[in-house]
Short mmCIF file of C-alpha atoms in Angstrom, two decimals:
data_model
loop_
_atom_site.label_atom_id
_atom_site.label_comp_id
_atom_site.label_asym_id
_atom_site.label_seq_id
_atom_site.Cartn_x
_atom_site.Cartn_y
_atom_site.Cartn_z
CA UNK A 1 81.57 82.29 101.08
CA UNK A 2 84.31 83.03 103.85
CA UNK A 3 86.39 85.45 102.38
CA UNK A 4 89.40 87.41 104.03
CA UNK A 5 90.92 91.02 103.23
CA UNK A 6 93.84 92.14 102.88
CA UNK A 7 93.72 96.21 102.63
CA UNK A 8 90.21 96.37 103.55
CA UNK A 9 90.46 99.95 105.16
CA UNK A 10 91.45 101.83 101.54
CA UNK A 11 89.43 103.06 99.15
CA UNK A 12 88.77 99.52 97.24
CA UNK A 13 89.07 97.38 100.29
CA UNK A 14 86.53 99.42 102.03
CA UNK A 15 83.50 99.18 99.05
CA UNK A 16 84.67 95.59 98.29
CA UNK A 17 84.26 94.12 101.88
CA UNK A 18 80.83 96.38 102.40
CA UNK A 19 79.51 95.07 99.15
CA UNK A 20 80.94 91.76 99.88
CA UNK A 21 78.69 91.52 103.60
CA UNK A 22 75.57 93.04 102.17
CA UNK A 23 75.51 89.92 99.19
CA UNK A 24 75.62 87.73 102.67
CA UNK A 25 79.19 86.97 102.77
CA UNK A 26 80.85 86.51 105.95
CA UNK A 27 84.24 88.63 106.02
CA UNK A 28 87.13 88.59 107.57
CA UNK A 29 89.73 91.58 107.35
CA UNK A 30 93.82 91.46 108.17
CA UNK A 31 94.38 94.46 110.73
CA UNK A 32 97.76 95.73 111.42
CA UNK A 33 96.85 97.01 115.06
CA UNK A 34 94.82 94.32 117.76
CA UNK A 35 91.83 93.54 116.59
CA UNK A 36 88.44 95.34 117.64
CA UNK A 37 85.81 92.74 116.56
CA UNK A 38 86.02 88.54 115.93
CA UNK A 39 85.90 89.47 112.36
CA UNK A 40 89.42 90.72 112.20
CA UNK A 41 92.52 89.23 112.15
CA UNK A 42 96.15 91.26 113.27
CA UNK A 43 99.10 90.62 110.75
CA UNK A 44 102.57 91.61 110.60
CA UNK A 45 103.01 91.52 106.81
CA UNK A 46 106.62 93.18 106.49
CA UNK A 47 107.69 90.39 109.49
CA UNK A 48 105.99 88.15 107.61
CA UNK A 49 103.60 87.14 110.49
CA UNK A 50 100.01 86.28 110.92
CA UNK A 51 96.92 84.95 112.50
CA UNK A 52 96.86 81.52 110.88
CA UNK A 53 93.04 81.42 112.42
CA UNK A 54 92.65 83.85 110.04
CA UNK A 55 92.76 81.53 106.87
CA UNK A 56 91.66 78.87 108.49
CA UNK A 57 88.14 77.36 106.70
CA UNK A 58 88.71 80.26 104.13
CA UNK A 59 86.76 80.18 100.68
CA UNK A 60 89.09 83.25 99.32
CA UNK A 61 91.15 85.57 100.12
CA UNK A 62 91.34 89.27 98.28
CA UNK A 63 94.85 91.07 98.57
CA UNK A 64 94.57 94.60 98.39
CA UNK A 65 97.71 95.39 100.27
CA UNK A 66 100.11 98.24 99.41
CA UNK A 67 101.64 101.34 100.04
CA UNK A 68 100.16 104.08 97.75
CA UNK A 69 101.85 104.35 94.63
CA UNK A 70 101.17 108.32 94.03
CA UNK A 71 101.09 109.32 97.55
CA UNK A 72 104.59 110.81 98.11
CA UNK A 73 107.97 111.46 95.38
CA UNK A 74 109.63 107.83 94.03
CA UNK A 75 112.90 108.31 96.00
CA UNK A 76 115.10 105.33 95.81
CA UNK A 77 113.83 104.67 99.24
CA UNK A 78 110.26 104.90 98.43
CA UNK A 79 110.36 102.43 95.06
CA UNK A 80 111.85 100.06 97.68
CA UNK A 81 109.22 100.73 100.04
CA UNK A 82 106.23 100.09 97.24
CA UNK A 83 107.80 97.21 96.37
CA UNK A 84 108.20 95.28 99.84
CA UNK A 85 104.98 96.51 101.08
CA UNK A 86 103.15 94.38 97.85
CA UNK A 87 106.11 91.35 97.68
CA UNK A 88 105.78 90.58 101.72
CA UNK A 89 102.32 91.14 101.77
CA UNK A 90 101.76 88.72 99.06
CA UNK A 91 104.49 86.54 100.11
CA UNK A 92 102.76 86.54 103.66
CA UNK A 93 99.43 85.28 102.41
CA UNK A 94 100.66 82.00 100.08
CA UNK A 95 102.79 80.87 102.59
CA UNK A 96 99.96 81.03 105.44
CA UNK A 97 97.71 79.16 102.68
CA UNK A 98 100.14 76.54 102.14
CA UNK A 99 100.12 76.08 105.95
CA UNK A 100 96.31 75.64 105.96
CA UNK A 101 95.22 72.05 106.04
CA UNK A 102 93.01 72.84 103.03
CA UNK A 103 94.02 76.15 100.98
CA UNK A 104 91.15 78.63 100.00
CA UNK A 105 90.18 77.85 96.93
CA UNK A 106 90.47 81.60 95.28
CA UNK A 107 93.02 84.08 95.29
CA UNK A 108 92.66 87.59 93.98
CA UNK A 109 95.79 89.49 94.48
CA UNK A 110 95.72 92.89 93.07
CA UNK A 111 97.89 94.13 89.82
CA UNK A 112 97.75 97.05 87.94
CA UNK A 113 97.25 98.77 84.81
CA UNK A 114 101.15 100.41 85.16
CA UNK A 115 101.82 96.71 83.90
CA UNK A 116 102.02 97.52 80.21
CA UNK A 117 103.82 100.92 80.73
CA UNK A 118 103.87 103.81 78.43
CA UNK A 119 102.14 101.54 74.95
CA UNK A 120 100.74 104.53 73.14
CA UNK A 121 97.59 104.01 71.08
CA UNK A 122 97.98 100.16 71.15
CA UNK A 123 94.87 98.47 72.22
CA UNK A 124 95.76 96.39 75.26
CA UNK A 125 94.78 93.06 75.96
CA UNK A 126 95.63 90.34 78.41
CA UNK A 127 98.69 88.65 76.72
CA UNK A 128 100.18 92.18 75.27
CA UNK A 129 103.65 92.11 77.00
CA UNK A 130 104.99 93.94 80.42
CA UNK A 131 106.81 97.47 80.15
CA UNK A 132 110.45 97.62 81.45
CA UNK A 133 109.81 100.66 83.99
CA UNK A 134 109.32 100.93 87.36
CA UNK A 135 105.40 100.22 87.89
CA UNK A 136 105.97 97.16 85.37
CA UNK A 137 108.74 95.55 87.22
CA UNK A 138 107.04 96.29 90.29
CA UNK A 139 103.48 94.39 88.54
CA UNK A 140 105.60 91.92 87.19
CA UNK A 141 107.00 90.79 90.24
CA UNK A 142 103.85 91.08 92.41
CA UNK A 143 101.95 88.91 89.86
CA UNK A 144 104.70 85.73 90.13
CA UNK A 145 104.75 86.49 94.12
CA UNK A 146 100.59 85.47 94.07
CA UNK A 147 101.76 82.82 92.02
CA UNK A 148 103.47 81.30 94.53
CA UNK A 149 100.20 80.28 96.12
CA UNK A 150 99.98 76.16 96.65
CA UNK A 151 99.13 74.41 94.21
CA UNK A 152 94.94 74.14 93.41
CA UNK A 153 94.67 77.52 94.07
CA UNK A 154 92.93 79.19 91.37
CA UNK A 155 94.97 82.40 91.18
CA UNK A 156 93.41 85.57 89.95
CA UNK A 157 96.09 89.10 89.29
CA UNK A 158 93.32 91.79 88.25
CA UNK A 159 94.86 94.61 86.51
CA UNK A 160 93.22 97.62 87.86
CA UNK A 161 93.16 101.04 85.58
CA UNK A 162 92.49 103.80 87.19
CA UNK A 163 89.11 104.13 89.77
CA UNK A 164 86.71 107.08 89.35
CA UNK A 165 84.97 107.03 93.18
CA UNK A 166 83.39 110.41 94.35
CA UNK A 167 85.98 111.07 96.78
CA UNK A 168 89.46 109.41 96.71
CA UNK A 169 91.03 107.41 94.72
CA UNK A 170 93.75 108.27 91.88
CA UNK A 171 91.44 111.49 91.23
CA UNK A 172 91.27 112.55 94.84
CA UNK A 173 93.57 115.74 94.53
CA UNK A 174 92.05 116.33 90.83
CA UNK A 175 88.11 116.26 91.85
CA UNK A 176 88.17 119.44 94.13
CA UNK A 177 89.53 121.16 91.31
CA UNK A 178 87.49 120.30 88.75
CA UNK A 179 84.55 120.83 91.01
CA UNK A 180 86.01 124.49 91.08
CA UNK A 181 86.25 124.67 87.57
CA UNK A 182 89.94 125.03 87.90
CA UNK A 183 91.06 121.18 86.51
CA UNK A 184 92.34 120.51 83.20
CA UNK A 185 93.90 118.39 81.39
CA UNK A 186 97.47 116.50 82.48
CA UNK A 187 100.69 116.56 79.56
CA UNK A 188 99.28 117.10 75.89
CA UNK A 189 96.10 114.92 76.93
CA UNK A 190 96.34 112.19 74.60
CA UNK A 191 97.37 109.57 76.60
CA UNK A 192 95.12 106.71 77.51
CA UNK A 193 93.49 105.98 80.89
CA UNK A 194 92.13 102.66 81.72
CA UNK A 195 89.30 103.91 83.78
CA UNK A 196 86.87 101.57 85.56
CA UNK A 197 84.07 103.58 88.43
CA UNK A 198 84.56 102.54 91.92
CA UNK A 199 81.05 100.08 92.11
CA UNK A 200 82.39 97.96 89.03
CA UNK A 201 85.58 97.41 90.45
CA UNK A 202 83.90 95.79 93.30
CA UNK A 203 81.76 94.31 90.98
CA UNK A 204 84.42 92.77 89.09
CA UNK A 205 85.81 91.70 91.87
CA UNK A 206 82.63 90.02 92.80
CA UNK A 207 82.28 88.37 89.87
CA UNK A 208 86.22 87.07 89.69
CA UNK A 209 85.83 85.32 92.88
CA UNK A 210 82.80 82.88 91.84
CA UNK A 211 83.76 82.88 87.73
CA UNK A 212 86.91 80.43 86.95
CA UNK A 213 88.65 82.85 85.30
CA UNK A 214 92.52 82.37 86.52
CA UNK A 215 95.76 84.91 85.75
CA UNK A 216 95.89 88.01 84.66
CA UNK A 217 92.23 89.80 84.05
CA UNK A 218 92.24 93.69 82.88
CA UNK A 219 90.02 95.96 85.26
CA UNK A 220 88.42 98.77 83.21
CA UNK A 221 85.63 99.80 81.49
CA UNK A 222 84.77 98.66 78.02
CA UNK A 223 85.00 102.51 76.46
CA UNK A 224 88.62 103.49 76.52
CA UNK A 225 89.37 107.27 76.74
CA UNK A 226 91.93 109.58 76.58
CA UNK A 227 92.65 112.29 78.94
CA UNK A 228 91.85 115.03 77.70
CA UNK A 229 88.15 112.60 77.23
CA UNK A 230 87.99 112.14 80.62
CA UNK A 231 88.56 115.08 82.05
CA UNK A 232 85.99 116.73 79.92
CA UNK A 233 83.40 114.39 80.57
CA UNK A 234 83.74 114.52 84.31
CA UNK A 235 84.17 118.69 84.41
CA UNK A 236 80.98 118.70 81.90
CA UNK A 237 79.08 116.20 84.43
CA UNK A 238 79.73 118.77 87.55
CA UNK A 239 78.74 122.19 85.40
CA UNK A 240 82.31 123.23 85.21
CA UNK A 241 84.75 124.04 82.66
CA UNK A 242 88.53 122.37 82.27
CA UNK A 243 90.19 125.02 80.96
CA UNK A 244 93.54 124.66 82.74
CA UNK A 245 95.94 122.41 81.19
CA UNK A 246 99.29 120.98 82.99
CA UNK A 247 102.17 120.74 80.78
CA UNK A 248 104.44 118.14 80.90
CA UNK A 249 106.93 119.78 81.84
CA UNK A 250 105.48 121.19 84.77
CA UNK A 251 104.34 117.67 85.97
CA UNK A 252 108.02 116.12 85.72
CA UNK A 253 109.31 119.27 87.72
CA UNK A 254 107.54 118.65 90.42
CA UNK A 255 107.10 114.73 90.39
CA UNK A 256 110.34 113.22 88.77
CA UNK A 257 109.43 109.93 86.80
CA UNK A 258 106.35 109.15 88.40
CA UNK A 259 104.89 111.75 86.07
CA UNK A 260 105.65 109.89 83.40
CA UNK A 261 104.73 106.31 84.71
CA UNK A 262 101.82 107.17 85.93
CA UNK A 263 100.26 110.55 84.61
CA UNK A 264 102.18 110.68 81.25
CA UNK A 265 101.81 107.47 80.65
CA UNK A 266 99.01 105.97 77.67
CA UNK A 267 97.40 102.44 78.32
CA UNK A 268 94.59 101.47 76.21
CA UNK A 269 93.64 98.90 78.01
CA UNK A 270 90.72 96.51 76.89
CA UNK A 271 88.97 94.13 79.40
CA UNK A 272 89.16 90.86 77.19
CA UNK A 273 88.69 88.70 79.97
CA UNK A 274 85.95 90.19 81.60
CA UNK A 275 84.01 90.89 78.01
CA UNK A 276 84.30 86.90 77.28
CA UNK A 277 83.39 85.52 80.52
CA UNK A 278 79.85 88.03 80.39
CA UNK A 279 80.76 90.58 83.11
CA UNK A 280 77.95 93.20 82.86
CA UNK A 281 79.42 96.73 84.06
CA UNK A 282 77.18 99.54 85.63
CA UNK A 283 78.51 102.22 84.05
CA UNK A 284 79.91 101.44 80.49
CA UNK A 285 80.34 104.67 79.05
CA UNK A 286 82.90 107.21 79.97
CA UNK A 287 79.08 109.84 80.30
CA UNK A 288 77.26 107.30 82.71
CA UNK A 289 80.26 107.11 84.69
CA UNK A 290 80.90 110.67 84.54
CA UNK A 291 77.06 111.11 86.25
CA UNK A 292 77.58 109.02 88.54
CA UNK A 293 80.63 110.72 89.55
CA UNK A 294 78.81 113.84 89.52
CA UNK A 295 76.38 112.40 92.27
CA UNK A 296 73.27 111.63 89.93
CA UNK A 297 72.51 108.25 88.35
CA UNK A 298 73.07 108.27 84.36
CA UNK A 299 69.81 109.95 82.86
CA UNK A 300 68.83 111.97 85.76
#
């Protein structure tokens, strides 16, 4: 397949389109600066701009685009500022399809987990409804904007929990520490993470582009876990203990409400979709994952 990028250099985009090229695809990513080889394209996506030659004779195209949701305080400002980066970006790519004399024929545009909000213990599944907070709007809105891709596309709005990778990722600042022994849990612990390891989300993603699976489609593993899980299993896998618990309060002193949106916050999710269609995951279990994490394959 041809398939075209859209956030290829962060920490998805970057396994996705490498795993994409080694299963013989030919790839195509959306640059923001000139390009440096024929197999990228430059964009403008807040102007709305880009390479139409991009698109053009395009099997797919995967939108990863967006600025990072945990990487700096949710001033007014920035909220805006996650928002437009996701909408336009989106918003960019339909209408250059709908210019193409024949449309890809897939469309993954990212989503996320922050969806369903703060639902407690409540098992999540595809058709449980959106949260009223600031991530959900923001998922909400993103989802109709890929929606607005013409009509035959088969449109695809994975929502992504949160990625174990070795480095990066939504436990970037949290691995050093727990390497150190000096992690912990976040808030009282019991809150649910939709986890999912870095290979399976490309591997989902994989399998999403060539399965007709359309709307929304819940990216995590199959073995939900709560924090307090998690962060045992992963301090366990590296030798170390995680002794040293954040409280709550601590968290919302220092990072306002997008503590509780996206630390405090408890999403059981369960991947429905995936499960049904016959997606086989790498690492199932919150221990395999864990290894892997760890830098040794489950079992070794």
């Amino acid at each position: 397949m041809r398939i075209v990028v859209a956030g290829a250099s962060g920490l998805i985009g970057t396994a996705l389109s490498s795993a994409l090229r080694n299963a013989g695809h030919d790839v195509g990513t959306l640059v923001r600066r000139p390009p440096a080889s024929p197999a990228e394209f430059q964009w403008d996506p807040a102007a709305g701009r880009i390479d139409d030659a991009a698109l053009r004779g395009a099997d797919a195209v995967v939108n990863l685009s967006g600025a990072g949701i945990g990487d700096r305080p949710w001033t007014r400002s920035r909220i805006n500022e996650l928002r437009s980066s996701r909408l336009g970006a989106t918003r960019t790519l339909t209408t250059a399809m709908a210019r193409q004399e024949t449309p890809p024929a897939v469309f993954l545009s990212q989503s996320a987990s922050g969806y369903y909000g703060d639902a407690g213990p409540v098992v999540l599944r595809e058709n449980a409804p959106a949260d009223s907070g600031v991530l959900a709007r923001l998922c909400v809105d993103w989802e109709a904007a890929a929606h607005e891709a013409p009509a035959g596309v088969r449109v695809v709005t994975p929502r992504t929990g949160v990625v174990l990778s070795r480095s990066g990722g939504a436990l970037g600042r949290l691995m050093p520490l727990l390497r150190l022994g000096v992690g912990g849990p976040l808030g009282n612990g019991r809150q649910y993470w939709p986890w999912i390891t870095l290979p399976d989300v490309t591997g989902a993603f994989g399998f999403l582009l060539s399965t007709p699976l359309s709307g929304p489609v819940n990216l995590c593993a199959p073995e939900s876990a709560d924090v307090n899980s998690l962060m045992a299993q992963l301090a366990g896998a590296l030798h170390r203990p995680a002794l040293l618990r954040v409280p709550a309060p601590v968290l919302r002193l220092v990072m306002g409400k997008l503590a509780d949106e996206l630390l405090l916050a408890s999403q059981r999710m369960e991947p429905a979709e995936l499960v049904e269609a016959g997606f086989e995951w790498k690492y199932p279990s919150l221990a395999q994952a864990a290894a892997w994490v760890a830098g040794r394959e489950p079992g070794a």
